[in-house]
Amino acid sequence: MGLVQRAHRGWADQDCWNLDTVLARWLGAQLLSLAAEAHGWPESAEFRTFEDWVHALRTNGEALLAYAADDADGQVAVTADAKAALRWVADHLEHLWD
């Protein structure tokens, strides 16, 4: 049923059971993919070089994937890093393009 729902509407009912993990896994993977495929960056004081931008994408993507891994060791720090990554995404939403 989950595959049919995802094909039809893009998400499945069971995704809501652990929405935090689903979102962290999906967004983290997308940020890492963008880092690997990016051709440009929002040049600014924060991102003076393309490498600065790619590093930020990777760092935040990895933080979200670490949260999605659901490893009990260090979960408080992992959660804090994931929340910071979500704030970073919100702050740079208009720059998440390739």
mmCIF file of N, CA, C and O in Angstrom:
data_model
loop_
_atom_site.group_PDB
_atom_site.id
_atom_site.type_symbol
_atom_site.label_atom_id
_atom_site.label_comp_id
_atom_site.label_asym_id
_atom_site.label_seq_id
_atom_site.Cartn_x
_atom_site.Cartn_y
_atom_site.Cartn_z
ATOM 1 N N MET A 1 0.813 -1.198 0.000
ATOM 2 C CA MET A 1 0.000 0.000 0.000
ATOM 3 C C MET A 1 0.860 1.266 0.000
ATOM 4 O O MET A 1 0.529 2.237 -0.652
ATOM 5 N N GLY A 2 1.967 1.244 0.761
ATOM 6 C CA GLY A 2 2.827 2.415 0.843
ATOM 7 C C GLY A 2 3.385 2.844 -0.505
ATOM 8 O O GLY A 2 3.442 4.032 -0.813
ATOM 9 N N LEU A 3 3.790 1.878 -1.324
ATOM 10 C CA LEU A 3 4.334 2.208 -2.645
ATOM 11 C C LEU A 3 3.273 2.840 -3.539
ATOM 12 O O LEU A 3 3.557 3.788 -4.278
ATOM 13 N N VAL A 4 2.064 2.333 -3.472
ATOM 14 C CA VAL A 4 0.972 2.881 -4.273
ATOM 15 C C VAL A 4 0.664 4.312 -3.834
ATOM 16 O O VAL A 4 0.507 5.210 -4.667
ATOM 17 N N GLN A 5 0.608 4.530 -2.525
ATOM 18 C CA GLN A 5 0.335 5.875 -2.020
ATOM 19 C C GLN A 5 1.446 6.839 -2.420
ATOM 20 O O GLN A 5 1.159 7.975 -2.821
ATOM 21 N N ARG A 6 2.703 6.416 -2.310
ATOM 22 C CA ARG A 6 3.812 7.292 -2.702
ATOM 23 C C ARG A 6 3.765 7.617 -4.188
ATOM 24 O O ARG A 6 4.050 8.742 -4.595
ATOM 25 N N ALA A 7 3.426 6.622 -5.014
ATOM 26 C CA ALA A 7 3.338 6.854 -6.453
ATOM 27 C C ALA A 7 2.189 7.815 -6.775
ATOM 28 O O ALA A 7 2.304 8.649 -7.674
ATOM 29 N N HIS A 8 1.096 7.696 -6.040
ATOM 30 C CA HIS A 8 -0.090 8.502 -6.314
ATOM 31 C C HIS A 8 0.019 9.925 -5.766
ATOM 32 O O HIS A 8 -0.293 10.892 -6.451
ATOM 33 N N ARG A 9 0.451 10.057 -4.494
ATOM 34 C CA ARG A 9 0.434 11.380 -3.872
ATOM 35 C C ARG A 9 1.785 11.848 -3.347
ATOM 36 O O ARG A 9 1.883 12.943 -2.797
ATOM 37 N N GLY A 10 2.819 11.029 -3.485
ATOM 38 C CA GLY A 10 4.158 11.442 -3.079
ATOM 39 C C GLY A 10 4.546 11.081 -1.659
ATOM 40 O O GLY A 10 5.685 11.289 -1.264
ATOM 41 N N TRP A 11 3.633 10.546 -0.888
ATOM 42 C CA TRP A 11 3.918 10.122 0.484
ATOM 43 C C TRP A 11 2.910 9.052 0.872
ATOM 44 O O TRP A 11 1.871 8.914 0.253
ATOM 45 N N ALA A 12 3.262 8.292 1.899
ATOM 46 C CA ALA A 12 2.402 7.201 2.356
ATOM 47 C C ALA A 12 1.967 7.455 3.796
ATOM 48 O O ALA A 12 2.640 8.159 4.546
ATOM 49 N N ASP A 13 0.848 6.855 4.157
ATOM 50 C CA ASP A 13 0.340 7.024 5.519
ATOM 51 C C ASP A 13 1.404 6.692 6.561
ATOM 52 O O ASP A 13 1.544 7.397 7.558
ATOM 53 N N GLN A 14 2.172 5.618 6.334
ATOM 54 C CA GLN A 14 3.165 5.205 7.332
ATOM 55 C C GLN A 14 4.302 6.215 7.480
ATOM 56 O O GLN A 14 4.995 6.216 8.486
ATOM 57 N N ASP A 15 4.490 7.101 6.504
ATOM 58 C CA ASP A 15 5.505 8.141 6.644
ATOM 59 C C ASP A 15 5.191 9.047 7.828
ATOM 60 O O ASP A 15 6.096 9.586 8.467
ATOM 61 N N CYS A 16 3.912 9.216 8.131
ATOM 62 C CA CYS A 16 3.503 10.084 9.245
ATOM 63 C C CYS A 16 3.794 9.467 10.607
ATOM 64 O O CYS A 16 3.831 10.176 11.604
ATOM 65 N N TRP A 17 3.989 8.164 10.652
ATOM 66 C CA TRP A 17 4.259 7.504 11.929
ATOM 67 C C TRP A 17 5.594 7.962 12.503
ATOM 68 O O TRP A 17 5.767 8.012 13.721
ATOM 69 N N ASN A 18 6.554 8.240 11.645
ATOM 70 C CA ASN A 18 7.876 8.728 12.043
ATOM 71 C C ASN A 18 8.267 9.879 11.122
ATOM 72 O O ASN A 18 9.318 9.852 10.488
ATOM 73 N N LEU A 19 7.423 10.861 11.045
ATOM 74 C CA LEU A 19 7.637 11.954 10.107
ATOM 75 C C LEU A 19 8.975 12.646 10.325
ATOM 76 O O LEU A 19 9.618 13.068 9.366
ATOM 77 N N ASP A 20 9.415 12.740 11.577
ATOM 78 C CA ASP A 20 10.710 13.370 11.849
ATOM 79 C C ASP A 20 11.834 12.644 11.111
ATOM 80 O O ASP A 20 12.665 13.261 10.435
ATOM 81 N N THR A 21 11.830 11.331 11.183
ATOM 82 C CA THR A 21 12.867 10.537 10.532
ATOM 83 C C THR A 21 12.731 10.576 9.016
ATOM 84 O O THR A 21 13.724 10.704 8.297
ATOM 85 N N VAL A 22 11.512 10.481 8.531
ATOM 86 C CA VAL A 22 11.273 10.523 7.081
ATOM 87 C C VAL A 22 11.764 11.848 6.508
ATOM 88 O O VAL A 22 12.475 11.883 5.497
ATOM 89 N N LEU A 23 11.395 12.950 7.144
ATOM 90 C CA LEU A 23 11.834 14.262 6.664
ATOM 91 C C LEU A 23 13.353 14.413 6.730
ATOM 92 O O LEU A 23 13.972 14.909 5.788
ATOM 93 N N ALA A 24 13.937 14.002 7.842
ATOM 94 C CA ALA A 24 15.390 14.132 8.004
ATOM 95 C C ALA A 24 16.133 13.298 6.961
ATOM 96 O O ALA A 24 17.105 13.764 6.367
ATOM 97 N N ARG A 25 15.661 12.082 6.722
ATOM 98 C CA ARG A 25 16.315 11.216 5.735
ATOM 99 C C ARG A 25 16.175 11.798 4.326
ATOM 100 O O ARG A 25 17.138 11.883 3.578
ATOM 101 N N TRP A 26 14.971 12.220 3.964
ATOM 102 C CA TRP A 26 14.718 12.740 2.623
ATOM 103 C C TRP A 26 15.496 14.034 2.379
ATOM 104 O O TRP A 26 16.177 14.181 1.379
ATOM 105 N N LEU A 27 15.387 14.972 3.315
ATOM 106 C CA LEU A 27 16.047 16.262 3.144
ATOM 107 C C LEU A 27 17.562 16.126 3.223
ATOM 108 O O LEU A 27 18.292 16.746 2.441
ATOM 109 N N GLY A 28 18.054 15.303 4.142
ATOM 110 C CA GLY A 28 19.497 15.090 4.236
ATOM 111 C C GLY A 28 20.067 14.524 2.951
ATOM 112 O O GLY A 28 21.093 14.989 2.444
ATOM 113 N N ALA A 29 19.387 13.535 2.388
ATOM 114 C CA ALA A 29 19.844 12.930 1.131
ATOM 115 C C ALA A 29 19.801 13.944 -0.007
ATOM 116 O O ALA A 29 20.710 13.986 -0.858
ATOM 117 N N GLN A 30 18.777 14.790 -0.034
ATOM 118 C CA GLN A 30 18.670 15.798 -1.086
ATOM 119 C C GLN A 30 19.784 16.847 -0.972
ATOM 120 O O GLN A 30 20.337 17.277 -1.992
ATOM 121 N N LEU A 31 20.117 17.253 0.243
ATOM 122 C CA LEU A 31 21.205 18.216 0.420
ATOM 123 C C LEU A 31 22.537 17.627 -0.036
ATOM 124 O O LEU A 31 23.341 18.312 -0.683
ATOM 125 N N LEU A 32 22.771 16.356 0.283
ATOM 126 C CA LEU A 32 24.015 15.714 -0.168
ATOM 127 C C LEU A 32 24.034 15.572 -1.681
ATOM 128 O O LEU A 32 25.087 15.744 -2.314
ATOM 129 N N SER A 33 22.905 15.278 -2.278
ATOM 130 C CA SER A 33 22.835 15.186 -3.733
ATOM 131 C C SER A 33 23.104 16.545 -4.367
ATOM 132 O O SER A 33 23.848 16.648 -5.349
ATOM 133 N N LEU A 34 22.529 17.590 -3.800
ATOM 134 C CA LEU A 34 22.779 18.937 -4.309
ATOM 135 C C LEU A 34 24.251 19.297 -4.182
ATOM 136 O O LEU A 34 24.837 19.878 -5.100
ATOM 137 N N ALA A 35 24.871 18.925 -3.076
ATOM 138 C CA ALA A 35 26.305 19.194 -2.892
ATOM 139 C C ALA A 35 27.130 18.501 -3.962
ATOM 140 O O ALA A 35 28.105 19.063 -4.470
ATOM 141 N N ALA A 36 26.743 17.290 -4.322
ATOM 142 C CA ALA A 36 27.497 16.520 -5.325
ATOM 143 C C ALA A 36 27.271 17.028 -6.748
ATOM 144 O O ALA A 36 28.148 16.881 -7.604
ATOM 145 N N GLU A 37 26.115 17.634 -7.003
ATOM 146 C CA GLU A 37 25.748 18.018 -8.370
ATOM 147 C C GLU A 37 25.704 19.528 -8.613
ATOM 148 O O GLU A 37 25.430 19.950 -9.740
ATOM 149 N N ALA A 38 25.956 20.322 -7.591
ATOM 150 C CA ALA A 38 25.811 21.776 -7.713
ATOM 151 C C ALA A 38 26.755 22.341 -8.769
ATOM 152 O O ALA A 38 27.886 21.876 -8.928
ATOM 153 N N HIS A 39 26.256 23.357 -9.463
ATOM 154 C CA HIS A 39 27.055 24.054 -10.467
ATOM 155 C C HIS A 39 27.241 25.526 -10.126
ATOM 156 O O HIS A 39 28.024 26.212 -10.754
ATOM 157 N N GLY A 40 26.502 25.993 -9.163
ATOM 158 C CA GLY A 40 26.595 27.385 -8.770
ATOM 159 C C GLY A 40 26.338 27.518 -7.285
ATOM 160 O O GLY A 40 26.057 26.536 -6.610
ATOM 161 N N TRP A 41 26.439 28.737 -6.790
ATOM 162 C CA TRP A 41 26.203 28.963 -5.368
ATOM 163 C C TRP A 41 25.785 30.411 -5.164
ATOM 164 O O TRP A 41 26.045 31.260 -6.016
ATOM 165 N N PRO A 42 25.137 30.681 -4.038
ATOM 166 C CA PRO A 42 24.717 32.051 -3.741
ATOM 167 C C PRO A 42 25.882 32.828 -3.131
ATOM 168 O O PRO A 42 26.010 32.922 -1.909
ATOM 169 N N GLU A 43 26.730 33.351 -3.968
ATOM 170 C CA GLU A 43 27.929 34.048 -3.485
ATOM 171 C C GLU A 43 27.519 35.167 -2.530
ATOM 172 O O GLU A 43 26.647 35.973 -2.828
ATOM 173 N N SER A 44 28.164 35.150 -1.359
ATOM 174 C CA SER A 44 27.840 36.130 -0.324
ATOM 175 C C SER A 44 28.998 36.170 0.669
ATOM 176 O O SER A 44 29.985 35.444 0.513
ATOM 177 N N ALA A 45 28.859 36.984 1.698
ATOM 178 C CA ALA A 45 29.882 37.023 2.746
ATOM 179 C C ALA A 45 29.970 35.676 3.451
ATOM 180 O O ALA A 45 31.040 35.260 3.892
ATOM 181 N N GLU A 46 28.845 34.973 3.551
ATOM 182 C CA GLU A 46 28.822 33.665 4.202
ATOM 183 C C GLU A 46 29.432 32.578 3.316
ATOM 184 O O GLU A 46 30.098 31.677 3.802
ATOM 185 N N PHE A 47 29.194 32.679 2.014
ATOM 186 C CA PHE A 47 29.690 31.677 1.064
ATOM 187 C C PHE A 47 30.545 32.384 0.015
ATOM 188 O O PHE A 47 30.097 32.668 -1.089
ATOM 189 N N ARG A 48 31.762 32.643 0.395
ATOM 190 C CA ARG A 48 32.663 33.367 -0.508
ATOM 191 C C ARG A 48 33.072 32.508 -1.705
ATOM 192 O O ARG A 48 33.316 33.028 -2.783
ATOM 193 N N THR A 49 33.132 31.203 -1.484
ATOM 194 C CA THR A 49 33.538 30.306 -2.565
ATOM 195 C C THR A 49 32.506 29.196 -2.746
ATOM 196 O O THR A 49 31.704 28.912 -1.852
ATOM 197 N N PHE A 50 32.560 28.557 -3.886
ATOM 198 C CA PHE A 50 31.726 27.402 -4.179
ATOM 199 C C PHE A 50 31.961 26.309 -3.141
ATOM 200 O O PHE A 50 31.023 25.663 -2.683
ATOM 201 N N GLU A 51 33.207 26.132 -2.737
ATOM 202 C CA GLU A 51 33.553 25.108 -1.751
ATOM 203 C C GLU A 51 32.889 25.381 -0.398
ATOM 204 O O GLU A 51 32.493 24.448 0.293
ATOM 205 N N ASP A 52 32.778 26.659 -0.021
ATOM 206 C CA ASP A 52 32.080 27.007 1.224
ATOM 207 C C ASP A 52 30.620 26.554 1.168
ATOM 208 O O ASP A 52 30.079 26.023 2.136
ATOM 209 N N TRP A 53 29.983 26.764 0.028
ATOM 210 C CA TRP A 53 28.585 26.387 -0.156
ATOM 211 C C TRP A 53 28.415 24.870 -0.104
ATOM 212 O O TRP A 53 27.559 24.346 0.595
ATOM 213 N N VAL A 54 29.268 24.168 -0.831
ATOM 214 C CA VAL A 54 29.198 22.705 -0.862
ATOM 215 C C VAL A 54 29.434 22.138 0.538
ATOM 216 O O VAL A 54 28.751 21.200 0.962
ATOM 217 N N HIS A 55 30.372 22.710 1.264
ATOM 218 C CA HIS A 55 30.643 22.257 2.632
ATOM 219 C C HIS A 55 29.405 22.433 3.516
ATOM 220 O O HIS A 55 29.055 21.547 4.301
ATOM 221 N N ALA A 56 28.733 23.570 3.395
ATOM 222 C CA ALA A 56 27.527 23.818 4.191
ATOM 223 C C ALA A 56 26.421 22.829 3.827
ATOM 224 O O ALA A 56 25.743 22.292 4.703
ATOM 225 N N LEU A 57 26.248 22.561 2.531
ATOM 226 C CA LEU A 57 25.248 21.578 2.110
ATOM 227 C C LEU A 57 25.555 20.206 2.698
ATOM 228 O O LEU A 57 24.672 19.532 3.232
ATOM 229 N N ARG A 58 26.817 19.804 2.615
ATOM 230 C CA ARG A 58 27.219 18.489 3.143
ATOM 231 C C ARG A 58 27.043 18.414 4.654
ATOM 232 O O ARG A 58 26.516 17.432 5.177
ATOM 233 N N THR A 59 27.514 19.416 5.345
ATOM 234 C CA THR A 59 27.439 19.424 6.810
ATOM 235 C C THR A 59 25.992 19.295 7.286
ATOM 236 O O THR A 59 25.693 18.487 8.174
ATOM 237 N N ASN A 60 25.107 20.060 6.685
ATOM 238 C CA ASN A 60 23.709 20.033 7.103
ATOM 239 C C ASN A 60 23.011 18.760 6.643
ATOM 240 O O ASN A 60 22.195 18.193 7.378
ATOM 241 N N GLY A 61 23.337 18.272 5.469
ATOM 242 C CA GLY A 61 22.782 17.000 5.015
ATOM 243 C C GLY A 61 23.205 15.846 5.902
ATOM 244 O O GLY A 61 22.395 14.995 6.275
ATOM 245 N N GLU A 62 24.471 15.823 6.262
ATOM 246 C CA GLU A 62 24.971 14.751 7.136
ATOM 247 C C GLU A 62 24.340 14.824 8.525
ATOM 248 O O GLU A 62 24.060 13.789 9.138
ATOM 249 N N ALA A 63 24.098 16.025 9.026
ATOM 250 C CA ALA A 63 23.452 16.172 10.337
ATOM 251 C C ALA A 63 22.047 15.585 10.316
ATOM 252 O O ALA A 63 21.635 14.896 11.257
ATOM 253 N N LEU A 64 21.321 15.827 9.231
ATOM 254 C CA LEU A 64 19.970 15.282 9.127
ATOM 255 C C LEU A 64 19.988 13.769 8.965
ATOM 256 O O LEU A 64 19.176 13.058 9.574
ATOM 257 N N LEU A 65 20.915 13.250 8.184
ATOM 258 C CA LEU A 65 21.007 11.797 8.021
ATOM 259 C C LEU A 65 21.428 11.115 9.315
ATOM 260 O O LEU A 65 20.969 10.009 9.610
ATOM 261 N N ALA A 66 22.277 11.762 10.103
ATOM 262 C CA ALA A 66 22.668 11.190 11.397
ATOM 263 C C ALA A 66 21.449 11.081 12.306
ATOM 264 O O ALA A 66 21.280 10.086 13.014
ATOM 265 N N TYR A 67 20.595 12.084 12.274
ATOM 266 C CA TYR A 67 19.357 12.021 13.065
ATOM 267 C C TYR A 67 18.472 10.881 12.571
ATOM 268 O O TYR A 67 17.918 10.123 13.371
ATOM 269 N N ALA A 68 18.354 10.743 11.271
ATOM 270 C CA ALA A 68 17.495 9.696 10.699
ATOM 271 C C ALA A 68 18.019 8.299 10.999
ATOM 272 O O ALA A 68 17.246 7.346 11.036
ATOM 273 N N ALA A 69 19.325 8.176 11.249
ATOM 274 C CA ALA A 69 19.909 6.872 11.554
ATOM 275 C C ALA A 69 19.399 6.339 12.884
ATOM 276 O O ALA A 69 19.464 5.140 13.143
ATOM 277 N N ASP A 70 18.909 7.232 13.747
ATOM 278 C CA ASP A 70 18.274 6.840 15.004
ATOM 279 C C ASP A 70 19.214 6.052 15.905
ATOM 280 O O ASP A 70 18.810 5.093 16.539
ATOM 281 N N ASP A 71 20.458 6.442 15.962
ATOM 282 C CA ASP A 71 21.427 5.813 16.856
ATOM 283 C C ASP A 71 21.274 6.445 18.235
ATOM 284 O O ASP A 71 21.368 7.658 18.386
ATOM 285 N N ALA A 72 21.028 5.643 19.239
ATOM 286 C CA ALA A 72 20.771 6.152 20.593
ATOM 287 C C ALA A 72 21.994 6.849 21.191
ATOM 288 O O ALA A 72 21.860 7.743 22.015
ATOM 289 N N ASP A 73 23.205 6.465 20.803
ATOM 290 C CA ASP A 73 24.409 7.088 21.336
ATOM 291 C C ASP A 73 24.504 8.532 20.863
ATOM 292 O O ASP A 73 24.491 8.813 19.679
ATOM 293 N N GLY A 74 24.601 9.439 21.804
ATOM 294 C CA GLY A 74 24.745 10.849 21.469
ATOM 295 C C GLY A 74 23.520 11.462 20.836
ATOM 296 O O GLY A 74 23.629 12.438 20.102
ATOM 297 N N GLN A 75 22.347 10.925 21.090
ATOM 298 C CA GLN A 75 21.130 11.391 20.420
ATOM 299 C C GLN A 75 20.821 12.849 20.735
ATOM 300 O O GLN A 75 20.308 13.550 19.880
ATOM 301 N N VAL A 76 21.155 13.321 21.916
ATOM 302 C CA VAL A 76 20.881 14.719 22.252
ATOM 303 C C VAL A 76 21.672 15.639 21.329
ATOM 304 O O VAL A 76 21.121 16.587 20.757
ATOM 305 N N ALA A 77 22.954 15.358 21.137
ATOM 306 C CA ALA A 77 23.781 16.175 20.245
ATOM 307 C C ALA A 77 23.320 16.030 18.807
ATOM 308 O O ALA A 77 23.270 17.017 18.056
ATOM 309 N N VAL A 78 22.964 14.822 18.396
ATOM 310 C CA VAL A 78 22.505 14.581 17.031
ATOM 311 C C VAL A 78 21.212 15.351 16.773
ATOM 312 O O VAL A 78 21.043 15.959 15.719
ATOM 313 N N THR A 79 20.316 15.356 17.749
ATOM 314 C CA THR A 79 19.062 16.096 17.611
ATOM 315 C C THR A 79 19.327 17.591 17.505
ATOM 316 O O THR A 79 18.727 18.277 16.672
ATOM 317 N N ALA A 80 20.214 18.105 18.318
ATOM 318 C CA ALA A 80 20.552 19.530 18.262
ATOM 319 C C ALA A 80 21.141 19.893 16.899
ATOM 320 O O ALA A 80 20.796 20.929 16.322
ATOM 321 N N ASP A 81 22.016 19.049 16.371
ATOM 322 C CA ASP A 81 22.607 19.295 15.052
ATOM 323 C C ASP A 81 21.543 19.252 13.954
ATOM 324 O O ASP A 81 21.570 20.054 13.022
ATOM 325 N N ALA A 82 20.604 18.315 14.056
ATOM 326 C CA ALA A 82 19.538 18.212 13.057
ATOM 327 C C ALA A 82 18.627 19.442 13.101
ATOM 328 O O ALA A 82 18.232 19.968 12.058
ATOM 329 N N LYS A 83 18.314 19.910 14.291
ATOM 330 C CA LYS A 83 17.490 21.113 14.413
ATOM 331 C C LYS A 83 18.216 22.324 13.833
ATOM 332 O O LYS A 83 17.603 23.161 13.164
ATOM 333 N N ALA A 84 19.509 22.405 14.082
ATOM 334 C CA ALA A 84 20.302 23.498 13.499
ATOM 335 C C ALA A 84 20.312 23.391 11.975
ATOM 336 O O ALA A 84 20.243 24.411 11.274
ATOM 337 N N ALA A 85 20.378 22.178 11.458
ATOM 338 C CA ALA A 85 20.356 21.973 10.005
ATOM 339 C C ALA A 85 19.017 22.423 9.419
ATOM 340 O O ALA A 85 18.978 23.039 8.351
ATOM 341 N N LEU A 86 17.923 22.122 10.107
ATOM 342 C CA LEU A 86 16.614 22.570 9.625
ATOM 343 C C LEU A 86 16.520 24.096 9.641
ATOM 344 O O LEU A 86 15.952 24.698 8.723
ATOM 345 N N ARG A 87 17.095 24.727 10.660
ATOM 346 C CA ARG A 87 17.115 26.193 10.695
ATOM 347 C C ARG A 87 17.943 26.737 9.538
ATOM 348 O O ARG A 87 17.584 27.738 8.911
ATOM 349 N N TRP A 88 19.072 26.071 9.248
ATOM 350 C CA TRP A 88 19.929 26.481 8.134
ATOM 351 C C TRP A 88 19.142 26.390 6.824
ATOM 352 O O TRP A 88 19.202 27.303 5.999
ATOM 353 N N VAL A 89 18.410 25.302 6.642
ATOM 354 C CA VAL A 89 17.594 25.150 5.432
ATOM 355 C C VAL A 89 16.579 26.294 5.348
ATOM 356 O O VAL A 89 16.412 26.912 4.292
ATOM 357 N N ALA A 90 15.904 26.588 6.442
ATOM 358 C CA ALA A 90 14.921 27.675 6.433
ATOM 359 C C ALA A 90 15.586 29.006 6.086
ATOM 360 O O ALA A 90 15.048 29.790 5.293
ATOM 361 N N ASP A 91 16.754 29.260 6.630
ATOM 362 C CA ASP A 91 17.455 30.515 6.380
ATOM 363 C C ASP A 91 17.964 30.635 4.948
ATOM 364 O O ASP A 91 18.198 31.744 4.459
ATOM 365 N N HIS A 92 18.173 29.503 4.270
ATOM 366 C CA HIS A 92 18.742 29.503 2.924
ATOM 367 C C HIS A 92 17.790 28.896 1.887
ATOM 368 O O HIS A 92 18.211 28.525 0.794
ATOM 369 N N LEU A 93 16.516 28.840 2.214
ATOM 370 C CA LEU A 93 15.536 28.180 1.365
ATOM 371 C C LEU A 93 15.587 28.670 -0.083
ATOM 372 O O LEU A 93 15.573 27.871 -1.014
ATOM 373 N N GLU A 94 15.660 29.968 -0.274
ATOM 374 C CA GLU A 94 15.646 30.515 -1.632
ATOM 375 C C GLU A 94 16.931 30.236 -2.403
ATOM 376 O O GLU A 94 16.992 30.474 -3.607
ATOM 377 N N HIS A 95 17.937 29.699 -1.732
ATOM 378 C CA HIS A 95 19.213 29.408 -2.400
ATOM 379 C C HIS A 95 19.387 27.929 -2.724
ATOM 380 O O HIS A 95 20.435 27.530 -3.242
ATOM 381 N N LEU A 96 18.398 27.116 -2.409
ATOM 382 C CA LEU A 96 18.527 25.661 -2.625
ATOM 383 C C LEU A 96 18.117 25.318 -4.043
ATOM 384 O O LEU A 96 17.064 24.764 -4.313
ATOM 385 N N TRP A 97 18.983 25.669 -4.969
ATOM 386 C CA TRP A 97 18.786 25.409 -6.393
ATOM 387 C C TRP A 97 20.115 24.943 -6.965
ATOM 388 O O TRP A 97 21.157 25.041 -6.338
ATOM 389 N N ASP A 98 20.068 24.483 -8.165
ATOM 390 C CA ASP A 98 21.312 24.093 -8.839
ATOM 391 C C ASP A 98 21.479 24.893 -10.094
ATOM 392 O O ASP A 98 20.654 25.028 -10.916
#
